[in-house]
Coordinates of C-alpha atoms in Angstrom, one line a residue:
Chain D
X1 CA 0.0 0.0 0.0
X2 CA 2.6 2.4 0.9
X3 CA 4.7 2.8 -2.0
X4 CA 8.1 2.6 -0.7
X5 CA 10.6 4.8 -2.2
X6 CA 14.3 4.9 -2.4
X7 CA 15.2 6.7 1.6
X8 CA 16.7 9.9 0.8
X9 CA 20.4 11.4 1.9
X10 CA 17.8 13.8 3.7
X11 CA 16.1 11.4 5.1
X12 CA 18.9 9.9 6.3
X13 CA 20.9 12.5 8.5
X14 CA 17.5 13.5 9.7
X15 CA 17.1 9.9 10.6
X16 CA 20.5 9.6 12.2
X17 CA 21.2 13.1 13.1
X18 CA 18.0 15.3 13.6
X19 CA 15.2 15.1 16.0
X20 CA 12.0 13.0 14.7
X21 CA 8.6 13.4 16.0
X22 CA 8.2 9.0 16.9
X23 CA 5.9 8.5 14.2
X24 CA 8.1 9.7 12.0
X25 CA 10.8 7.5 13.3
X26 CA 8.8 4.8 12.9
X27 CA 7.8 5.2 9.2
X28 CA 11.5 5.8 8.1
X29 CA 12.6 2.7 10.0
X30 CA 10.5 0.5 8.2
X31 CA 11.2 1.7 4.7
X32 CA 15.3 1.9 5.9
X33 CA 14.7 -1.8 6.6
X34 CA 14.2 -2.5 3.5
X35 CA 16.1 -0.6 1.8
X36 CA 19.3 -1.9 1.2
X37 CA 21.4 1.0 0.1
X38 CA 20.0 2.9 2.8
X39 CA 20.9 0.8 5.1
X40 CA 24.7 0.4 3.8
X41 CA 25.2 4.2 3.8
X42 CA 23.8 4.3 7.7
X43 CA 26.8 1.1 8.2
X44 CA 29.0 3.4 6.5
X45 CA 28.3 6.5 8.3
X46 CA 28.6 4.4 11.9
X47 CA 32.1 3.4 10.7
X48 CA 33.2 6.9 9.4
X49 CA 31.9 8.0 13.2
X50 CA 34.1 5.3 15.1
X51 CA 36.9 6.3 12.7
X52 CA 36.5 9.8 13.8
X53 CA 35.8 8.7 17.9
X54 CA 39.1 6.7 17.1
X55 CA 41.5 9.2 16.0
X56 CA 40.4 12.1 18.2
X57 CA 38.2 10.7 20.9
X58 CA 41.4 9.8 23.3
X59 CA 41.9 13.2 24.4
X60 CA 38.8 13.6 26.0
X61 CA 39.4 10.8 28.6
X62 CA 42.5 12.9 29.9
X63 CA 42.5 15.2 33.1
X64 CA 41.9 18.4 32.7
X65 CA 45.5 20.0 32.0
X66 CA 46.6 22.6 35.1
X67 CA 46.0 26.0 33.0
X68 CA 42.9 25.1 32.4
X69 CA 42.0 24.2 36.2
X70 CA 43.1 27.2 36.9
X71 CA 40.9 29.2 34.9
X72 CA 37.8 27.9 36.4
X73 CA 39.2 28.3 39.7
X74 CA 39.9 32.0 39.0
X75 CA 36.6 32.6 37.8
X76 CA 34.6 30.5 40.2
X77 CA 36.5 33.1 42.9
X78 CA 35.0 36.2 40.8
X79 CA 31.7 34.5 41.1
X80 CA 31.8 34.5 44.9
X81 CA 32.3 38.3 44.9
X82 CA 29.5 39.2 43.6
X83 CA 30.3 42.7 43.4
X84 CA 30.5 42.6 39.6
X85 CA 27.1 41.3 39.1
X86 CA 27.3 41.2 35.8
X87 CA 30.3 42.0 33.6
X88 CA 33.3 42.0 35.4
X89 CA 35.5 43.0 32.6
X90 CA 33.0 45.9 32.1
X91 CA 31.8 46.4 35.8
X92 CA 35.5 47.7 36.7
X93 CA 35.0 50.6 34.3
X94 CA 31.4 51.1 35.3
X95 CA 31.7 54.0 36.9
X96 CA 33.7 55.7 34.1
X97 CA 30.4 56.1 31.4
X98 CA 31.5 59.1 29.9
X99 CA 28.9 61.2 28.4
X100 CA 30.8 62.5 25.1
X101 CA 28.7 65.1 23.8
X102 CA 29.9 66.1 20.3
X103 CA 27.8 69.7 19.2
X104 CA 24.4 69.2 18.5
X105 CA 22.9 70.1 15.6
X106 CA 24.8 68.7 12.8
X107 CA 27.4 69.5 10.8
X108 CA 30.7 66.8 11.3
X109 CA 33.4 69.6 11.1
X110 CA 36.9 67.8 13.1
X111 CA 36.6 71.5 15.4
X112 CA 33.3 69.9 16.6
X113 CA 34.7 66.7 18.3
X114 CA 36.9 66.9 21.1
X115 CA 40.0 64.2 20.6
X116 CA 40.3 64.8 24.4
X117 CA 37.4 63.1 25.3
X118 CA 39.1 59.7 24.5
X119 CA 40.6 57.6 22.2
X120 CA 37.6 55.5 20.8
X121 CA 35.2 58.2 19.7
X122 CA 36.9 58.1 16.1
X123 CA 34.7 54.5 15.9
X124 CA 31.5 56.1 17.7
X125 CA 31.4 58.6 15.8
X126 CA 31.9 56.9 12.0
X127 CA 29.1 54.6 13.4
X128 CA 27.2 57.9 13.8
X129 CA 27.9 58.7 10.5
X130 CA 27.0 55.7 8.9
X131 CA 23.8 55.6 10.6
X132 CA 22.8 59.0 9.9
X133 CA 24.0 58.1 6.1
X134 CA 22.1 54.5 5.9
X135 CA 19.4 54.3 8.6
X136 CA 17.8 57.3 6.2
X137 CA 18.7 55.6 3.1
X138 CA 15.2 54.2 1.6
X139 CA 16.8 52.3 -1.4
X140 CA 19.7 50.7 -0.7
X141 CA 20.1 50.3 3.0
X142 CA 22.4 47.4 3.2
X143 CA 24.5 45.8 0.6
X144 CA 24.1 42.3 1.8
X145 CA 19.9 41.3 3.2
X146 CA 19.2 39.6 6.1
X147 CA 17.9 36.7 3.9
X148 CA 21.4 36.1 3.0
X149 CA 22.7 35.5 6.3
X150 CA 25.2 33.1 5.9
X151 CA 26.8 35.4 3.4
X152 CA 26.7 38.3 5.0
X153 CA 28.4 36.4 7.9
X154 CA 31.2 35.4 6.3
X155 CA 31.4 38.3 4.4
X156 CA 31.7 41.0 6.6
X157 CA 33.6 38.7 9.5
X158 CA 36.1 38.4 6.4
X159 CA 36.8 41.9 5.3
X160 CA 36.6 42.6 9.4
X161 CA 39.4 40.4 10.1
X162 CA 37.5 38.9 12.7
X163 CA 34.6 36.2 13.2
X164 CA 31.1 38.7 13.7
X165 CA 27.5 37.5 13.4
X166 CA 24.4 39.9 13.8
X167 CA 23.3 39.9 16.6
X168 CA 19.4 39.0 17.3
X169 CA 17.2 42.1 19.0
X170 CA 13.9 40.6 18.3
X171 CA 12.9 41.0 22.0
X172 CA 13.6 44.5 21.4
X173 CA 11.5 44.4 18.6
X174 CA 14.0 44.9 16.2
X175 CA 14.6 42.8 13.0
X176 CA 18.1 42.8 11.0
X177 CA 17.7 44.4 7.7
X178 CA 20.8 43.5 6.6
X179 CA 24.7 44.5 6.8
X180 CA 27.1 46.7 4.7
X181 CA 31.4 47.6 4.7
X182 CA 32.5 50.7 5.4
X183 CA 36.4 52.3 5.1
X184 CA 37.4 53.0 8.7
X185 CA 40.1 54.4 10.3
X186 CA 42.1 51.3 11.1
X187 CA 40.9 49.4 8.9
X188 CA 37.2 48.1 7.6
X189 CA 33.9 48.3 9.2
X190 CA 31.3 45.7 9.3
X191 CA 27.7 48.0 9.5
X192 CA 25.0 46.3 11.0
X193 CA 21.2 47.9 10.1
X194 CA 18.2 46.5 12.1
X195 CA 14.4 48.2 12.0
X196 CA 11.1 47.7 14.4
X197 CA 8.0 48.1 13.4
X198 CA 7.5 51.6 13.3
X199 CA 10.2 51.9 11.1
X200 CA 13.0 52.9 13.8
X201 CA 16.3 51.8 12.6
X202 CA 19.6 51.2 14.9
X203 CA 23.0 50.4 13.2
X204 CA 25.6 48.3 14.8
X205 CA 28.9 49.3 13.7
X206 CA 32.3 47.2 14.3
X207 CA 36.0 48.6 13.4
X208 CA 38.8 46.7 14.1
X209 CA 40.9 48.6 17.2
X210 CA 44.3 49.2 17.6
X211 CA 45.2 47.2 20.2
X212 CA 44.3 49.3 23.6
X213 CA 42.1 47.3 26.1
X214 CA 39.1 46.4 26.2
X215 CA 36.3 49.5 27.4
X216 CA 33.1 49.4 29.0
X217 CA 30.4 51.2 27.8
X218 CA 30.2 55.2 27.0
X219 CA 27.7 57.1 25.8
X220 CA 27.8 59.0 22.7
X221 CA 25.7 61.8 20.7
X222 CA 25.3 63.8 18.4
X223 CA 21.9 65.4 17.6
X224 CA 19.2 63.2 18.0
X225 CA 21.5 60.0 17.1
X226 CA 23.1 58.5 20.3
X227 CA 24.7 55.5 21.4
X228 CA 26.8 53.3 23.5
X229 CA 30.6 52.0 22.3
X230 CA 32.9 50.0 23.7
X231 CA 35.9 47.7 23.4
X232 CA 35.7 44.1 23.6
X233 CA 39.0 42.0 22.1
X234 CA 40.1 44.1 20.0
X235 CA 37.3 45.1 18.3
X236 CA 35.5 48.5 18.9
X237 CA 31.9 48.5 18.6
X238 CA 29.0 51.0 18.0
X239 CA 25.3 50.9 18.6
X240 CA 23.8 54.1 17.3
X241 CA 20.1 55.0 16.7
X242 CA 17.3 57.4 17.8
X243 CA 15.8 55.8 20.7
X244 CA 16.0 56.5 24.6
X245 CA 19.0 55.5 25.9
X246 CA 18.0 53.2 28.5
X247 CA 16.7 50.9 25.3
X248 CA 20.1 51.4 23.5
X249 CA 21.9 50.7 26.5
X250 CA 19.6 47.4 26.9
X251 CA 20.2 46.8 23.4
X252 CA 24.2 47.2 23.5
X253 CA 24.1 45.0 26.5
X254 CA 22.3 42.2 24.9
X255 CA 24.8 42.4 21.5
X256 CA 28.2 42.6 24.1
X257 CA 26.3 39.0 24.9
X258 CA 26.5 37.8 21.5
X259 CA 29.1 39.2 19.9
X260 CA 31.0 36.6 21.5
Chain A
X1 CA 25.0 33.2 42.7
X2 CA 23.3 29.3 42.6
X3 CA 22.9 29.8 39.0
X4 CA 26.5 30.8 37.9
X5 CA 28.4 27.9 39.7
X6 CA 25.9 25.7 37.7
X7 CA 26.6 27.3 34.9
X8 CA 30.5 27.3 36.0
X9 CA 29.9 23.4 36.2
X10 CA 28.5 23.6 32.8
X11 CA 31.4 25.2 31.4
X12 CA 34.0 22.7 33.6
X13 CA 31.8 19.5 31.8
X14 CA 32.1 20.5 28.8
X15 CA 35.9 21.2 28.7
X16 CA 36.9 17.2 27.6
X17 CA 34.4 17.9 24.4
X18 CA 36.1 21.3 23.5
X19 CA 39.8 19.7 23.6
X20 CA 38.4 17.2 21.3
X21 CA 36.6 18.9 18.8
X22 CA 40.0 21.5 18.8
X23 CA 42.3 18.7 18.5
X24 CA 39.4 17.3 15.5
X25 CA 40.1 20.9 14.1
X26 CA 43.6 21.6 14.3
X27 CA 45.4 18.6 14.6
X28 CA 47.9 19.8 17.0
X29 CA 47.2 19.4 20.8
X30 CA 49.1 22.4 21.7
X31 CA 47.2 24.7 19.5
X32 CA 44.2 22.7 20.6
X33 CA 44.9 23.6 24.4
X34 CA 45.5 26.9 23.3
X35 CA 42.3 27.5 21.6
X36 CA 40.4 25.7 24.3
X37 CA 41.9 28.5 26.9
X38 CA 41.7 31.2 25.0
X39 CA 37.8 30.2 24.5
X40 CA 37.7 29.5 28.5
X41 CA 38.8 33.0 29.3
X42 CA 36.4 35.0 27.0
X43 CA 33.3 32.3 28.3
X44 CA 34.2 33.0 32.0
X45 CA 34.8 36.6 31.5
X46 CA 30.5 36.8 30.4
X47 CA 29.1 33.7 32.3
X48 CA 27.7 35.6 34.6
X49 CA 26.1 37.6 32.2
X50 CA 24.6 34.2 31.1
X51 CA 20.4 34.5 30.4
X52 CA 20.2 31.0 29.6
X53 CA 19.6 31.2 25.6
X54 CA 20.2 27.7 23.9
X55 CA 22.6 25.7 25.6
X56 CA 25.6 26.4 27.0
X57 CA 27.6 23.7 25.4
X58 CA 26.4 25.1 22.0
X59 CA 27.6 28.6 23.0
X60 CA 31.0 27.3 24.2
X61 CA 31.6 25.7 20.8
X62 CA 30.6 28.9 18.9
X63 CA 33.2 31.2 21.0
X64 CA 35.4 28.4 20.1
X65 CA 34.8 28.4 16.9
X66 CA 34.9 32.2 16.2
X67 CA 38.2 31.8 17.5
X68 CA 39.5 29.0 15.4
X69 CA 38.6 31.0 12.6
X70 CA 39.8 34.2 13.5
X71 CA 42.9 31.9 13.8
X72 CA 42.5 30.9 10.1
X73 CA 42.0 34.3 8.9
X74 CA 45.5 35.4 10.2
X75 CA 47.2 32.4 8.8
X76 CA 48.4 32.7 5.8
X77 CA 46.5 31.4 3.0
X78 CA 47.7 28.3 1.4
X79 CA 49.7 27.2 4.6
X80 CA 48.3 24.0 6.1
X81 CA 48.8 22.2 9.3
X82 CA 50.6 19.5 8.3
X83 CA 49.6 15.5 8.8
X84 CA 52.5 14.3 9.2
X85 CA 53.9 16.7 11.7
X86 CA 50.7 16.2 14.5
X87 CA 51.9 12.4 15.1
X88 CA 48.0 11.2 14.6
X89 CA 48.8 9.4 11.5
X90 CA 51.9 7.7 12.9
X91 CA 50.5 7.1 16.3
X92 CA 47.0 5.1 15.6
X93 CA 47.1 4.4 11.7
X94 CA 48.7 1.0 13.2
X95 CA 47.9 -2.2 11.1
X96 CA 45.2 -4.0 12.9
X97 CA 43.3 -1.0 13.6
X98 CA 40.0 -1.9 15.4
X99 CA 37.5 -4.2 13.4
X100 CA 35.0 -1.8 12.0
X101 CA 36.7 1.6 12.0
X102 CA 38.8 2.5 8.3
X103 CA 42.3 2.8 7.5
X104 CA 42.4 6.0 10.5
X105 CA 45.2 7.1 8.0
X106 CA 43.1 7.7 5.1
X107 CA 40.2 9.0 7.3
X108 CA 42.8 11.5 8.8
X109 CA 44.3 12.2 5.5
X110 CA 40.5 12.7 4.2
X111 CA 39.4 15.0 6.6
X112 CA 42.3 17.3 6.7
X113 CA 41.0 17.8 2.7
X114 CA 37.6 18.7 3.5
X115 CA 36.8 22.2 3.0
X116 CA 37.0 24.2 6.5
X117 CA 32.9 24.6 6.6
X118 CA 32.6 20.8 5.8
X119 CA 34.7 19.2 8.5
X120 CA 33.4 21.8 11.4
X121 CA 30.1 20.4 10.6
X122 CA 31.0 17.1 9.9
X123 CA 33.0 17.1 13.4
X124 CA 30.0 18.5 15.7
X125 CA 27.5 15.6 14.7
X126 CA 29.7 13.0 13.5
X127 CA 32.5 13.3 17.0
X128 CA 30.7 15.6 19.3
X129 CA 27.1 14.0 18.7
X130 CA 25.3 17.1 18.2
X131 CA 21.5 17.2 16.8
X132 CA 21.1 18.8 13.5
X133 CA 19.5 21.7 15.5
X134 CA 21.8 22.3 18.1
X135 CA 25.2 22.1 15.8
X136 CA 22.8 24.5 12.7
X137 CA 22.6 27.0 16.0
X138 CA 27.2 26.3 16.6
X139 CA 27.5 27.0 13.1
X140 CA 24.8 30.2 12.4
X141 CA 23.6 28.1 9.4
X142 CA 19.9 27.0 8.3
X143 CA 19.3 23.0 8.9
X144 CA 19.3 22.4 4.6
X145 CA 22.7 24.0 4.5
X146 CA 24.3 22.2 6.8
X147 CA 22.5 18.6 5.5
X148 CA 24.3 19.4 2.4
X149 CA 27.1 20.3 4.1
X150 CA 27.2 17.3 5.8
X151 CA 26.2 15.0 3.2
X152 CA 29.3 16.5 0.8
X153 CA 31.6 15.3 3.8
X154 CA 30.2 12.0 4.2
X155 CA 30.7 11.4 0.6
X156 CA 34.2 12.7 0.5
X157 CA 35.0 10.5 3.3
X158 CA 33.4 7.5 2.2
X159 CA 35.1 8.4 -1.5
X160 CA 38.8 9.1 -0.2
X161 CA 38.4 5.5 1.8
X162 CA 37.7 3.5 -1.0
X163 CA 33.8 2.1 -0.2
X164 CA 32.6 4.3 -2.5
X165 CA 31.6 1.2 -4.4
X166 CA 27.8 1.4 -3.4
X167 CA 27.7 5.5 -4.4
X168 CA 24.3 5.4 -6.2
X169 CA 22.5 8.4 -7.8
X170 CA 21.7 9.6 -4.0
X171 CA 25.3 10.8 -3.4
X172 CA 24.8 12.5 -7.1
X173 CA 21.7 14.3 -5.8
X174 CA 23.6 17.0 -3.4

């Protein structure tokens, strides 16, 4: 009755590799049964796994070496002090969020910044520029969509220097539209763009740095655009938009999380 | 304060995995134990920022990951670990390997010719015994691409150690 057709490659990882629903289970068993080339390429696929458990499997059973040990043990310690809830890389510059405010209404003139402020602005404020350039931008937004998202992965972590993956801000209510490159100062930018609902759009902007530590989170504006940036390994980062600050500063917390 | 030595304890489990799928990766266990600590030190530095999103074990393999190929970025192109020099070859491709596993040579020498992509998928179901789900989430890729992904390994591999005799149209399909 049930016409039983050749088990696709598909089929087959899902079988051995996915998550069926029973039923489905079921089904597929009986038609791998009998199925004889099905069932050679699942033999197969058990001895490639062994192979693989063989040649690299061994250093799993050993004890955890020293360095590592003492990693945990160093953090575990950190945990205890709860002082740094959250963050302790960040939490010991906490107190130091600088409010950089760069003259309001416009204009990008070099007289308007002050280089005094501190180093990173250079980063802050290109990611102000690109926003104020792109977030308006009705046509051509981003060069790479969100739909292409492996792409625009690789893509911009490539011509970064550095692994980078959107980030996700759908409990903010913001969507990625999609990502761009920018020239930057020390090198090139990957350009985040995300939009909500209304239309709002924020921009995530990443240069590489030059090397100087890591930084906690500073404020930045200019106009109506402000934002939070920060160090993190090497990388400086920018989220820029036109919302409240408290929301950016939610939102730049949640992408320090997963720009890991 | 409960919640971050668990997760602390999720991190420490998970450690033996990591030095595997590293050693899988690079084929040197120095650089392995290198890229293990290095992705140690940037989980600990955030675990306590941990909201409990996915698994942990699947967001310790994609901070190791980002590493390893931030790693191969900076190398440069066309230089490859080689075989010969990480000992794995000499030390288990032994005549009289186990009944049931390959020539480990020719699987090692197979998977160190599989595109990058290919064998970090491969590696995370095949040696790490991830679901389809959880190593699509590792990898930032849809499920289809990494079945194909996956399916391109498997035939390499089965190709490279000679039981290719049963390849049928299926393995034609991808």
């Amino acid at each position: 009755m049930s016409e039983r057709k050749p088990v696709a490659e598909a089929e087959l990882l899902a079988w051995r590799h996915g998550a069926l629903p029973a039923r489905e289970r079921e089904t597929l068993a009986a038609r791998i049964k009998t199925d004889p080339a099905a069932t050679a390429t699942l033999a197969e696929w058990d001895r490639q796994d062994a192979s693989l458990t063989a040649l690299y499997g061994p250093i799993s059973a050993e004890p955890l070496p020293e360095v590592m040990r003492a990693q945990l043990q160093a953090a575990s310690g950190k945990t205890n002090r709860s002082v740094a809830a959250r963050w302790p890389a960040l939490a010991r510059l906490a107190a130091a969020i600088a409010l950089v405010a760069i003259g309001a209404a416009g204009g990008w003139g070099a007289a308007q910044l002050r280089p005094a402020a501190t180093a990173a602005p250079g980063a802050a404020l290109a990611a102000i520029r690109a926003h104020q350039t792109f977030a308006l931008e009705v046509a051509h937004p981003v060069e790479v969509a969100a739909s292409d998202a492996e792409h625009l992965t690789r893509w911009l972590s490539n011509r970064l220097g550095h692994s980078i993956q959107a980030p996700d801000f759908a409990t903010f209510g913001f969507a990625l539209l999609g990502g761009r490159i920018l020239p930057a100062e020390t090198g090139t930018a990957a350009v985040f763009l995300y939009e909500n609902d209304s239309g709002q759009r924020i921009t995530l902007y990443a240069s590489p740095g030059d090397g100087t530590d890591d930084a906690a989170f500073r404020f930045v504006e200019a106009g109506a655009t402000q934002g939070f940036w920060w160090v993190d390994s090497g990388l400086r980062y920018a989220l820029v938009g036109e919302v409240a600050r408290e929301a950016l500063r939610a939102i730049a917390t949640a992408a320090w999380d997963q720009l890991i | 304060m409960g919640a971050s030595v668990t997760m602390l304890d999720e991190i420490e489990a998970a450690i033996p995995s990591l030095r595997r799928y590293a050693f899988a990766l690079l084929r040197d266990r120095a650089a392995a134990d290198d890229l293990v600590q290095d992705c140690l030190e940037r989980a600990l530095a955030r675990h306590a920022g941990w909201r409990g999103e996915g698994s942990v074990r699947a967001w310790l393999y994609r901070i190791l990951l980002n590493l390893y190929r931030d790693g191969l970025r900076r190398r440069p192109a066309g230089v490859h670990l080689s075989l010969v020099n990480s000992g794995v070859v000499a030390e288990l491709a032994r005549p009289g390997a186990q009944e049931g596993h390959m020539a480990l040579a020719e699987v090692a020498t197979a998977m160190a010719k599989l595109p990058d992509d290919q064998r970090q998928a491969l590696l995370l179901v095949a040696l790490e015994g991830m679901r389809l789900a959880e190593a699509a989430a590792v990898l930032g890729i849809a499920e289809g691409t990494l079945a194909s992904r996956l399916g391109r390994a498997r035939a390499a591999l089965r190709a490279a150690t000679g039981r290719d005799e049963s390849r049928s149209e299926r393995t034609a399909e991808t």
